[in-house]
Short mmCIF file of C-alpha atoms in Angstrom, two decimals:
data_model
loop_
_atom_site.label_atom_id
_atom_site.label_comp_id
_atom_site.label_asym_id
_atom_site.label_seq_id
_atom_site.Cartn_x
_atom_site.Cartn_y
_atom_site.Cartn_z
CA UNK S 25 0.00 0.00 0.00
CA UNK S 26 2.83 2.40 0.83
CA UNK S 27 4.44 1.96 -2.57
CA UNK S 28 1.07 2.42 -4.23
CA UNK S 29 0.42 5.71 -2.43
CA UNK S 30 3.90 7.06 -3.15
CA UNK S 31 3.72 5.92 -6.78
CA UNK S 32 0.40 7.70 -7.19
CA UNK S 33 1.86 10.85 -5.66
CA UNK S 34 4.77 10.79 -8.10
CA UNK S 35 2.47 10.26 -11.08
CA UNK S 36 0.27 13.13 -9.94
CA UNK S 37 3.32 15.36 -9.53
CA UNK S 38 4.48 14.70 -13.09
CA UNK S 39 0.94 15.04 -14.42
CA UNK S 40 0.32 18.50 -12.97
CA UNK S 41 3.63 19.91 -14.27
CA UNK S 42 1.87 20.89 -17.45
CA UNK S 43 -1.60 22.31 -17.92
CA UNK S 44 -3.66 21.83 -21.07
CA UNK S 45 -1.88 24.65 -22.87
CA UNK S 46 1.66 24.19 -21.59
CA UNK S 47 3.72 24.57 -18.39
CA UNK S 48 1.75 24.95 -15.19
CA UNK S 49 2.38 28.16 -13.30
CA UNK S 50 4.76 27.42 -10.38
CA UNK S 51 2.38 28.98 -7.84
CA UNK S 52 -0.47 26.77 -9.08
CA UNK S 53 1.82 23.75 -9.09
CA UNK S 54 2.82 24.47 -5.50
CA UNK S 55 -0.83 24.75 -4.48
CA UNK S 56 -1.73 21.46 -6.16
CA UNK S 57 1.19 19.68 -4.50
CA UNK S 58 0.19 20.96 -1.07
CA UNK S 59 -3.39 19.82 -1.68
CA UNK S 60 -2.24 16.31 -2.56
CA UNK S 61 0.15 16.28 0.41
CA UNK S 62 -2.74 17.05 2.74
CA UNK S 63 -4.60 14.03 1.34
CA UNK S 64 -1.56 11.79 1.87
CA UNK S 65 -1.03 13.08 5.41
CA UNK S 66 -4.70 12.46 6.18
CA UNK S 67 -4.35 8.88 5.01
CA UNK S 68 -1.21 8.52 7.12
CA UNK S 69 -3.23 9.17 10.26
CA UNK S 70 -5.39 6.11 9.60
CA UNK S 71 -2.73 3.58 8.58
CA UNK S 72 0.35 2.34 10.41
CA UNK S 73 3.07 3.45 8.03
CA UNK S 74 5.36 6.41 7.53
CA UNK S 75 4.39 8.26 4.35
CA UNK S 76 6.05 11.59 5.16
CA UNK S 77 9.56 10.23 4.67
CA UNK S 78 8.48 8.61 1.41
CA UNK S 79 6.99 11.86 0.10
CA UNK S 80 10.23 13.66 0.88
CA UNK S 81 12.14 11.01 -1.07
CA UNK S 82 9.87 11.42 -4.09
CA UNK S 83 10.29 15.19 -4.08
CA UNK S 84 14.06 14.83 -3.75
CA UNK S 85 14.27 12.30 -6.57
CA UNK S 86 12.30 14.59 -8.88
CA UNK S 87 14.61 17.48 -8.04
CA UNK S 88 17.88 15.52 -7.93
CA UNK S 89 18.37 11.98 -9.19
CA UNK S 90 22.14 11.69 -8.99
CA UNK S 91 23.85 9.43 -6.43
CA UNK S 92 22.87 10.36 -2.89
CA UNK S 93 26.56 10.41 -1.93
CA UNK S 94 26.99 13.39 -4.26
CA UNK S 95 24.35 15.56 -2.60
CA UNK S 96 26.76 17.29 -0.26
CA UNK S 97 29.90 17.31 -2.38
CA UNK S 98 31.19 20.62 -3.69
CA UNK S 99 32.85 18.87 -6.64
CA UNK S 100 30.14 17.69 -9.01
CA UNK S 101 30.58 14.26 -10.65
CA UNK S 102 31.20 14.18 -14.38
CA UNK S 103 27.78 12.68 -15.10
CA UNK S 104 25.12 14.01 -12.78
CA UNK S 105 21.49 13.57 -13.71
CA UNK S 106 18.65 15.79 -12.56
CA UNK S 107 15.12 14.93 -11.64
CA UNK S 108 12.67 14.58 -14.50
CA UNK S 109 10.27 17.15 -13.04
CA UNK S 110 12.99 19.75 -12.61
CA UNK S 111 14.31 19.09 -16.10
CA UNK S 112 10.89 19.66 -17.67
CA UNK S 113 10.39 23.02 -15.96
CA UNK S 114 13.96 24.26 -16.46
CA UNK S 115 13.95 23.36 -20.15
CA UNK S 116 10.70 25.25 -20.60
CA UNK S 117 12.11 28.42 -19.05
CA UNK S 118 15.31 28.28 -21.11
CA UNK S 119 13.56 27.60 -24.43
CA UNK S 120 10.57 29.91 -24.05
CA UNK S 121 11.85 32.81 -21.93
CA UNK S 122 15.61 33.10 -22.39
CA UNK S 123 15.78 31.87 -26.00
CA UNK S 124 12.19 32.73 -27.04
CA UNK S 125 12.09 29.90 -29.58
CA UNK S 126 8.36 30.43 -30.13
CA UNK S 127 8.89 34.05 -31.17
CA UNK S 128 6.48 35.42 -28.57
CA UNK S 129 8.31 38.74 -28.37
CA UNK S 130 9.86 38.29 -24.92
CA UNK S 131 10.92 41.60 -23.35
CA UNK S 132 12.53 42.21 -19.98
CA UNK S 133 10.79 45.05 -18.13
CA UNK S 134 13.08 46.66 -15.52
CA UNK S 135 10.26 48.53 -13.78
CA UNK S 136 8.17 45.42 -13.15
CA UNK S 137 11.17 43.08 -12.67
CA UNK S 138 9.81 40.36 -14.91
CA UNK S 139 9.61 39.32 -18.55
CA UNK S 140 6.62 40.20 -20.70
CA UNK S 141 5.50 38.88 -24.07
CA UNK S 142 3.48 40.32 -26.92
CA UNK S 143 1.48 37.10 -27.14
CA UNK S 144 0.95 34.10 -24.85
CA UNK S 145 3.78 31.64 -24.33
CA UNK S 146 1.87 28.39 -24.20
CA UNK S 147 -1.14 29.12 -22.04
CA UNK S 148 0.11 32.26 -20.29
CA UNK S 149 1.73 35.58 -21.01
CA UNK S 150 5.38 35.61 -19.92
CA UNK S 151 4.79 37.92 -16.94
CA UNK S 152 2.53 35.31 -15.33
CA UNK S 153 5.40 32.81 -15.01
CA UNK S 154 8.45 35.05 -14.55
CA UNK S 155 7.63 37.50 -11.78
CA UNK S 156 9.29 37.10 -8.37
CA UNK S 157 6.21 35.50 -6.84
CA UNK S 158 6.23 32.69 -9.40
CA UNK S 159 9.99 32.16 -9.18
CA UNK S 160 9.75 31.95 -5.39
CA UNK S 161 7.14 29.21 -5.83
CA UNK S 162 9.56 27.42 -8.18
CA UNK S 163 12.27 27.58 -5.51
CA UNK S 164 9.94 26.25 -2.80
CA UNK S 165 8.84 23.33 -4.98
CA UNK S 166 12.22 22.26 -6.40
CA UNK S 167 14.59 23.56 -3.73
CA UNK S 168 18.22 24.44 -4.16
CA UNK S 169 18.83 21.60 -6.62
CA UNK S 170 16.21 23.02 -8.95
CA UNK S 171 17.80 26.45 -8.67
CA UNK S 172 21.24 24.99 -9.40
CA UNK S 173 19.90 23.10 -12.41
CA UNK S 174 18.28 26.20 -13.95
CA UNK S 175 21.34 28.31 -13.20
CA UNK S 176 23.63 25.70 -14.77
CA UNK S 177 21.52 25.58 -17.93
CA UNK S 178 21.65 29.36 -18.25
CA UNK S 179 25.41 29.25 -17.72
CA UNK S 180 25.80 26.78 -20.58
CA UNK S 181 23.67 28.95 -22.83
CA UNK S 182 25.53 32.13 -21.87
CA UNK S 183 28.91 30.42 -22.35
CA UNK S 184 27.92 29.72 -25.96
CA UNK S 185 27.00 33.39 -26.44
CA UNK S 186 30.33 34.51 -24.94
CA UNK S 187 32.09 32.20 -27.37
CA UNK S 188 30.37 34.08 -30.20
CA UNK S 189 31.79 37.35 -28.84
CA UNK S 190 35.21 35.73 -28.64
CA UNK S 191 34.92 34.56 -32.25
CA UNK S 192 33.92 38.04 -33.39
CA UNK S 193 36.89 39.60 -31.59
CA UNK S 194 39.31 37.15 -33.17
CA UNK S 195 37.92 37.32 -36.71
CA UNK S 196 37.68 41.11 -36.67
CA UNK S 197 40.97 41.77 -34.85
CA UNK S 198 42.52 43.86 -37.62
CA UNK S 199 39.28 45.70 -38.31
CA UNK S 200 38.89 46.59 -34.63
CA UNK S 201 42.48 47.78 -34.43
CA UNK S 202 41.76 50.08 -37.38
CA UNK S 203 38.56 51.24 -35.65
CA UNK S 204 40.53 51.97 -32.47
CA UNK S 205 43.10 53.98 -34.41
CA UNK S 206 40.44 56.05 -36.17
CA UNK S 207 38.62 56.68 -32.90
CA UNK S 208 41.71 57.98 -31.15
CA UNK S 209 42.68 60.10 -34.17
CA UNK S 210 39.19 61.57 -34.39
CA UNK S 211 38.72 60.57 -38.04
CA UNK S 212 34.96 59.96 -38.18
CA UNK S 213 34.88 59.04 -41.88
CA UNK S 214 37.55 56.36 -41.47
CA UNK S 215 35.89 55.14 -38.30
CA UNK S 216 32.55 54.62 -40.05
CA UNK S 217 34.26 52.94 -42.99
CA UNK S 218 36.11 50.53 -40.70
CA UNK S 219 33.00 49.78 -38.67
CA UNK S 220 31.10 48.75 -41.80
CA UNK S 221 33.70 46.06 -42.42
CA UNK S 222 32.41 44.14 -39.40
CA UNK S 223 29.90 42.12 -41.39
CA UNK S 224 28.51 40.12 -38.45
CA UNK S 225 27.78 43.19 -36.33
CA UNK S 226 24.00 42.78 -36.06
CA UNK S 227 24.38 39.07 -35.34
CA UNK S 228 26.73 39.71 -32.43
CA UNK S 229 24.39 42.42 -31.12
CA UNK S 230 21.59 39.86 -31.10
CA UNK S 231 23.75 37.41 -29.14
CA UNK S 232 24.64 40.10 -26.60
CA UNK S 233 20.99 41.05 -26.14
CA UNK S 234 20.17 37.40 -25.51
CA UNK S 235 23.04 37.25 -23.03
CA UNK S 236 21.59 40.26 -21.24
CA UNK S 237 18.23 38.46 -21.02
CA UNK S 238 19.97 35.49 -19.40
CA UNK S 239 21.67 37.81 -16.92
CA UNK S 240 18.36 39.45 -16.03
CA UNK S 241 16.61 36.10 -15.58
CA UNK S 242 19.40 34.65 -13.44
CA UNK S 243 19.34 37.65 -11.13
CA UNK S 244 15.56 37.32 -10.74
CA UNK S 245 16.07 33.64 -9.89
CA UNK S 246 18.80 34.50 -7.39
CA UNK S 247 16.61 37.15 -5.77
CA UNK S 248 13.69 34.74 -5.48
CA UNK S 249 15.97 32.06 -4.03
CA UNK S 250 17.33 34.51 -1.46
CA UNK S 251 13.84 35.48 -0.34
CA UNK S 252 12.88 31.85 0.18
CA UNK S 253 16.08 31.11 2.08
CA UNK S 254 15.60 34.19 4.25
CA UNK S 255 12.07 33.07 5.07
CA UNK S 256 12.95 29.42 5.71
CA UNK S 257 16.39 29.76 7.28
CA UNK S 258 16.92 33.38 8.31
CA UNK S 259 19.95 32.63 10.46
CA UNK S 260 21.81 31.01 7.56
CA UNK S 261 20.90 33.89 5.27
CA UNK S 262 21.96 36.45 7.86
CA UNK S 263 25.24 34.63 8.50
CA UNK S 264 26.09 34.51 4.80
CA UNK S 265 25.17 38.19 4.37
CA UNK S 266 27.50 39.10 7.21
CA UNK S 267 30.37 36.97 5.94
CA UNK S 268 30.20 38.48 2.45
CA UNK S 269 30.86 41.95 3.83
CA UNK S 270 34.24 40.79 5.16
CA UNK S 271 35.47 38.75 2.19
CA UNK S 272 39.02 39.87 1.31
CA UNK S 273 39.17 41.88 -1.90
CA UNK S 274 42.18 40.29 -3.46
CA UNK S 275 43.52 38.78 -6.66
CA UNK S 276 44.03 35.89 -6.87
CA UNK S 277 41.20 34.64 -4.66
CA UNK S 278 41.54 31.51 -2.58
CA UNK S 279 39.34 28.58 -3.49
CA UNK S 280 37.29 28.88 -0.31
CA UNK S 281 36.71 32.61 -0.82
CA UNK S 282 35.60 32.05 -4.40
CA UNK S 283 33.18 29.35 -3.23
CA UNK S 284 31.61 31.68 -0.67
CA UNK S 285 31.36 34.47 -3.21
CA UNK S 286 29.68 32.08 -5.66
CA UNK S 287 27.09 30.98 -3.10
CA UNK S 288 26.39 34.59 -2.17
CA UNK S 289 26.00 35.49 -5.82
CA UNK S 290 23.46 32.70 -6.30
CA UNK S 291 21.43 34.40 -3.56
CA UNK S 292 21.88 37.91 -4.98
CA UNK S 293 23.69 38.99 -1.82
CA UNK S 294 26.82 40.33 -3.54
CA UNK S 295 26.84 43.86 -4.92
CA UNK S 296 27.40 43.07 -8.60
CA UNK S 297 25.65 39.85 -9.57
CA UNK S 298 26.13 40.18 -13.34
CA UNK S 299 29.90 40.72 -13.40
CA UNK S 300 30.56 37.90 -10.93
CA UNK S 301 28.32 35.55 -12.89
CA UNK S 302 30.08 36.30 -16.20
CA UNK S 303 33.45 36.02 -14.48
CA UNK S 304 32.67 32.55 -13.13
CA UNK S 305 31.47 31.38 -16.56
CA UNK S 306 34.62 32.63 -18.30
CA UNK S 307 36.77 30.92 -15.67
CA UNK S 308 34.89 27.64 -16.11
CA UNK S 309 35.24 27.59 -19.90
CA UNK S 310 38.68 29.21 -20.07
CA UNK S 311 37.36 32.25 -21.92
CA UNK S 312 38.82 35.74 -22.38
CA UNK S 313 42.29 34.27 -22.77
CA UNK S 314 43.17 36.00 -26.03
CA UNK S 315 44.72 39.43 -26.55
CA UNK S 316 41.76 40.33 -28.74
CA UNK S 317 39.66 40.89 -25.62
CA UNK S 318 41.49 44.17 -25.02
CA UNK S 319 39.56 45.42 -28.06
CA UNK S 320 36.21 44.70 -26.39
CA UNK S 321 35.33 48.39 -25.73
CA UNK S 322 35.94 49.18 -29.41
CA UNK S 323 33.75 46.26 -30.53
CA UNK S 324 30.95 47.53 -28.32
CA UNK S 325 31.48 51.07 -29.64
CA UNK S 326 30.88 49.79 -33.19
CA UNK S 327 27.48 48.55 -31.98
CA UNK S 328 26.39 52.19 -31.93
CA UNK S 329 26.69 52.30 -35.74
CA UNK S 330 24.17 49.49 -36.27
CA UNK S 331 20.89 50.13 -38.08
CA UNK S 332 19.07 48.55 -35.13
CA UNK S 333 18.97 51.97 -33.49
CA UNK S 334 16.69 53.28 -36.24
CA UNK S 335 13.86 51.08 -34.95
CA UNK S 336 14.65 51.44 -31.24
CA UNK S 337 12.18 53.27 -29.03
CA UNK S 338 12.04 53.88 -25.29
CA UNK S 339 8.94 52.74 -23.40
CA UNK S 340 8.13 54.68 -20.24
CA UNK S 341 5.74 51.98 -19.03
CA UNK S 342 8.44 49.29 -18.92
CA UNK S 343 11.58 51.38 -18.31
CA UNK S 344 13.23 49.68 -21.27
CA UNK S 345 13.31 49.64 -25.06
CA UNK S 346 10.95 47.97 -27.50
CA UNK S 347 13.64 45.59 -28.76
CA UNK S 348 15.40 44.72 -25.48
CA UNK S 349 18.38 46.99 -26.20
CA UNK S 350 18.55 47.70 -22.45
CA UNK S 351 19.63 44.05 -22.06
CA UNK S 352 22.53 44.90 -24.38
CA UNK S 353 23.69 47.50 -21.84
CA UNK S 354 23.52 44.88 -19.11
CA UNK S 355 25.59 42.45 -21.18
CA UNK S 356 28.20 45.10 -22.06
CA UNK S 357 28.73 46.09 -18.45
CA UNK S 358 28.99 42.51 -17.19
CA UNK S 359 31.24 41.23 -20.00
CA UNK S 360 33.70 44.12 -19.76
CA UNK S 361 33.95 43.76 -15.97
CA UNK S 362 33.93 39.96 -15.88
CA UNK S 363 36.54 39.56 -18.63
CA UNK S 364 38.83 42.12 -17.01
CA UNK S 365 38.66 40.30 -13.67
CA UNK S 366 39.50 37.03 -15.41
CA UNK S 367 42.40 38.63 -17.29
CA UNK S 368 43.92 40.06 -14.11
CA UNK S 369 43.43 36.76 -12.29
CA UNK S 370 45.14 34.84 -15.07
CA UNK S 371 47.96 37.39 -15.27
CA UNK S 372 48.56 37.06 -11.55
CA UNK S 373 48.66 33.26 -11.76
CA UNK S 374 51.15 33.38 -14.62
CA UNK S 375 53.43 35.64 -12.61
CA UNK S 376 53.22 33.28 -9.67
CA UNK S 377 54.24 30.36 -11.85
CA UNK S 378 57.17 32.27 -13.31
CA UNK S 379 58.58 33.17 -9.91
CA UNK S 380 60.62 30.24 -8.64
CA UNK S 381 63.04 32.04 -6.34
CA UNK S 382 60.91 31.57 -3.21
CA UNK S 383 60.35 35.32 -2.64
CA UNK S 384 56.85 35.65 -4.04
CA UNK S 385 55.67 38.18 -1.48
CA UNK S 386 58.57 40.47 -2.23
CA UNK S 387 58.32 40.13 -5.98
CA UNK S 388 54.64 40.97 -6.28
CA UNK S 389 53.31 44.39 -5.41
CA UNK S 390 50.02 43.79 -3.58
CA UNK S 391 48.65 47.10 -4.85
CA UNK S 392 49.02 45.97 -8.44
CA UNK S 393 46.94 42.84 -7.89
CA UNK S 394 44.20 44.08 -5.61
CA UNK S 395 40.50 44.24 -6.22
CA UNK S 396 40.72 48.04 -6.25
CA UNK S 397 43.19 48.00 -9.12
CA UNK S 398 40.86 45.66 -11.01
CA UNK S 399 37.99 48.10 -10.53
CA UNK S 400 40.18 50.92 -11.83
CA UNK S 401 40.93 49.05 -15.06
CA UNK S 402 37.27 48.16 -15.49
CA UNK S 403 36.26 51.80 -15.06
CA UNK S 404 38.88 52.80 -17.59
CA UNK S 405 37.50 50.33 -20.16
CA UNK S 406 33.92 51.44 -19.52
CA UNK S 407 34.82 55.10 -19.85
CA UNK S 408 36.68 54.33 -23.07
CA UNK S 409 33.50 52.84 -24.49
CA UNK S 410 31.43 55.86 -23.41
CA UNK S 411 33.94 58.26 -24.95
CA UNK S 412 33.59 56.69 -28.39
CA UNK S 413 29.89 55.84 -28.11
CA UNK S 414 28.64 59.40 -27.62
CA UNK S 415 29.27 60.55 -31.19
CA UNK S 416 25.59 60.42 -32.11
CA UNK S 417 22.73 62.57 -30.89
CA UNK S 418 20.09 59.91 -31.58
CA UNK S 419 17.70 59.99 -28.63
CA UNK S 420 17.61 56.19 -28.17
CA UNK S 421 21.40 56.07 -27.91
CA UNK S 422 21.52 58.84 -25.30
CA UNK S 423 18.94 57.08 -23.12
CA UNK S 424 20.82 53.81 -23.62
CA UNK S 425 24.06 55.35 -22.35
CA UNK S 426 22.29 56.84 -19.34
CA UNK S 427 20.84 53.42 -18.52
CA UNK S 428 24.31 51.91 -18.86
CA UNK S 429 25.52 54.32 -16.17
CA UNK S 430 22.69 53.15 -13.93
CA UNK S 431 23.29 49.46 -14.55
CA UNK S 432 27.07 49.44 -14.17
CA UNK S 433 28.59 49.96 -10.70
CA UNK S 434 31.87 50.80 -12.43
CA UNK S 435 30.62 53.72 -14.53
CA UNK S 436 29.92 56.94 -12.58
CA UNK S 437 27.31 59.24 -14.05
CA UNK S 438 29.94 61.99 -14.28
CA UNK S 439 31.62 59.92 -17.03
CA UNK S 440 28.66 60.54 -19.32
CA UNK S 441 28.17 64.11 -18.15
CA UNK S 442 31.41 65.10 -19.89
CA UNK S 443 29.89 64.17 -23.26
CA UNK S 444 26.12 64.40 -22.73
CA UNK S 445 25.07 67.19 -20.33
CA UNK S 446 22.45 66.10 -17.87
CA UNK S 447 20.19 68.95 -18.95
CA UNK S 448 19.82 67.29 -22.37
CA UNK S 449 18.74 63.98 -20.84
CA UNK S 450 16.43 65.84 -18.48
CA UNK S 451 14.73 67.46 -21.44
CA UNK S 452 14.43 64.15 -23.29
CA UNK S 453 12.91 62.34 -20.34
CA UNK S 454 10.52 65.21 -19.64
CA UNK S 455 9.17 64.93 -23.16
CA UNK S 456 8.73 61.17 -22.87
CA UNK S 457 6.99 61.28 -19.53
CA UNK S 458 4.83 64.29 -20.32
CA UNK S 459 2.92 61.92 -22.60
CA UNK S 460 2.38 59.50 -19.73
CA UNK S 461 0.47 61.47 -17.06
CA UNK S 462 -0.44 58.32 -15.13
CA UNK S 463 3.17 57.89 -14.02
CA UNK S 464 3.84 59.50 -10.58
CA UNK S 465 7.13 61.33 -10.91
CA UNK S 466 9.31 63.57 -8.74
CA UNK S 467 11.06 66.81 -9.62
CA UNK S 468 14.30 66.45 -11.52
CA UNK S 469 17.57 67.45 -9.94
CA UNK S 470 19.90 69.91 -11.58
CA UNK S 471 22.87 68.76 -13.59
CA UNK S 472 25.90 67.65 -11.60
CA UNK S 473 27.87 69.93 -13.90
CA UNK S 474 26.53 72.91 -11.94
CA UNK S 475 28.72 72.06 -8.98
CA UNK S 476 32.41 71.13 -9.30
CA UNK S 477 32.18 69.11 -6.12
CA UNK S 478 29.28 67.10 -7.45
CA UNK S 479 30.61 66.69 -10.98
CA UNK S 480 33.81 65.17 -9.69
CA UNK S 481 32.04 62.68 -7.48
CA UNK S 482 31.33 59.11 -8.50
CA UNK S 483 27.67 59.33 -7.63
CA UNK S 484 24.47 59.68 -9.55
CA UNK S 485 22.77 63.06 -9.89
CA UNK S 486 19.99 61.39 -7.98
CA UNK S 487 18.96 63.20 -4.83
CA UNK S 488 19.95 62.38 -1.27
CA UNK S 489 16.53 62.28 0.29
CA UNK S 490 13.41 60.38 -0.53
CA UNK S 491 9.81 60.93 0.39
CA UNK S 492 8.07 58.26 2.40
CA UNK S 493 4.62 58.20 0.83
CA UNK S 494 3.24 56.12 3.69
CA UNK S 495 4.34 58.35 6.55
CA UNK S 496 4.49 61.63 4.64
CA UNK S 497 7.95 62.46 5.92
CA UNK S 498 11.39 63.02 4.49
CA UNK S 499 14.16 60.64 5.44
CA UNK S 500 17.85 60.59 4.63
CA UNK S 501 19.54 57.70 2.90
CA UNK S 502 23.16 56.74 3.22
CA UNK S 503 24.01 55.56 -0.29
CA UNK S 504 27.00 53.45 0.65
CA UNK S 505 26.64 50.66 -1.86
CA UNK S 506 27.62 51.17 -5.47
CA UNK S 507 24.67 49.28 -6.84
CA UNK S 508 22.17 51.53 -5.03
CA UNK S 509 23.10 54.38 -7.37
CA UNK S 510 20.43 55.47 -9.78
CA UNK S 511 20.74 57.66 -12.83
CA UNK S 512 18.12 56.59 -15.33
CA UNK S 513 14.36 56.14 -15.46
CA UNK S 514 14.41 52.43 -14.74
CA UNK S 515 12.60 52.42 -11.43
CA UNK S 516 9.41 54.42 -11.81
CA UNK S 517 6.54 52.98 -9.83
CA UNK S 518 3.57 54.41 -8.04
CA UNK S 519 3.94 51.87 -5.25
CA UNK S 520 7.53 52.73 -4.49
CA UNK S 521 9.16 55.59 -2.59
CA UNK S 522 9.81 58.56 -4.83
CA UNK S 523 12.80 60.81 -4.36
CA UNK S 524 12.58 64.59 -4.28
CA UNK S 525 15.20 67.14 -5.09
CA UNK S 526 17.35 68.30 -2.23
CA UNK S 527 17.74 72.06 -2.40
CA UNK S 528 16.89 72.27 -6.11
CA UNK S 529 16.96 75.75 -7.58
CA UNK S 530 16.32 74.72 -11.16
CA UNK S 531 12.89 76.33 -11.15
CA UNK S 532 11.41 73.34 -12.94
CA UNK S 533 7.77 72.62 -12.33
CA UNK S 534 7.64 69.46 -14.42
CA UNK S 535 7.78 65.94 -13.10
CA UNK S 536 10.92 63.85 -13.29
CA UNK S 537 11.22 60.46 -14.99
CA UNK S 538 14.08 59.61 -12.67
CA UNK S 539 12.77 58.55 -9.24
CA UNK S 540 15.18 56.25 -7.44
CA UNK S 541 14.70 53.29 -5.17
CA UNK S 542 16.83 51.02 -3.07
CA UNK S 543 17.71 47.69 -4.62
CA UNK S 544 16.29 44.64 -2.90
CA UNK S 545 18.50 41.75 -1.83
CA UNK S 546 17.82 38.08 -1.92
CA UNK S 547 18.59 34.50 -3.27
CA UNK S 548 17.72 30.04 -2.97
CA UNK S 549 15.84 27.28 -1.23
CA UNK S 550 13.99 24.89 1.07
CA UNK S 551 10.87 22.83 0.89
CA UNK S 552 7.87 24.07 2.77
#
């Protein structure tokens, strides 16, 4: 009888994974599982057998079907299978959301923190299966092994996209060197002529946009996993959050430190999820090991010459563009930072191997191989891209660059201010949002150019106070974390706290498209 009950539970679990039209929503799946569990537990009260342990085994098998001895090993075996239920759900998300094989017009919406589609994906629109509530239900049903499986699949997909960037850098090495020379010499005609020689430009742009979608989805998954862990095991989550703050910022990192950083990143606890994720992928596949990667900022600068910008439009309701170009900004920032971290790590390891005199500590200058020096080189590369990407006054490109400053923790808003005055962006946003009166907006701040002290700072022109709409009071915020900076219109929401200008004398009476909000923290796991 016990085997019959457990077998029926497993069949029911696999049966409810998909509805009539396609994948079942994770929240509905969770509800159906709990309903069936209640029936099993009721039966357990009237028979002399332990069904609870059996149910747990079924759920574990469907989430992880590798050898039980491998469950707690950090080193994964070469051939490790996953549960059939987890595989079905993860494959659906990869194919239909990240890759959009059905052509449903998947778009990532920064304001709503989910993916939307122009038509249903299976039986639902994309937002009904990708918001944080649904992803939290996925984590509760499939646990940490389900999260690891989905993350691993997205890593494999993103690794293939990074390989396409690597191929483009290698095949266009001479062209990009010519582009770099024309950019530094200021010869616009030669620069445009050289850029047109990159025949696969639009193809690589498409790969980078898809990579940005994968980054956005993985961060949503990490945030959902963190929320579930915080709810189910708050002490563990708190301990990990505290440890991360004291991780040594060094190159090269010890194996244990890298492991902790990886776990924290899977829970969205670290400050820069995207860069760390790309870095770990490049390290796993041995990527960014060619000198061509130093030309990465120039490759990205040639993206600004693509015809894709002619059909690009900003959408105030989503905080993004109609063709997911904002995901391109996310990919650019993460790939530049991640590849630079990998390059410095590899360079440090090569120096260590070449030093055989036993005086390693004396031979290596710790300042040269610190995390701070890595951030300096990343900022330099990002600023190099901005310098050569601001040659056009196309509105979509200007908004794109402003969003890049908001997304990247390595690119201060003052870097763009030198080429695109904030007053211009303020005017552009005002025109966009004046046509959307339903959006609650705050007054814009003046340009950081107006104050030398502000223009030299590495902070956003965002204000230093926000208005608590619930209490009706002003409160100060201490913007200590880099990723809390805000400089673009990505976070407009009537349900959030809207910032007001501190001491503004601009005389503007219009509403600002640039309210700012704190970034939430989270990341995986546990059955409930």
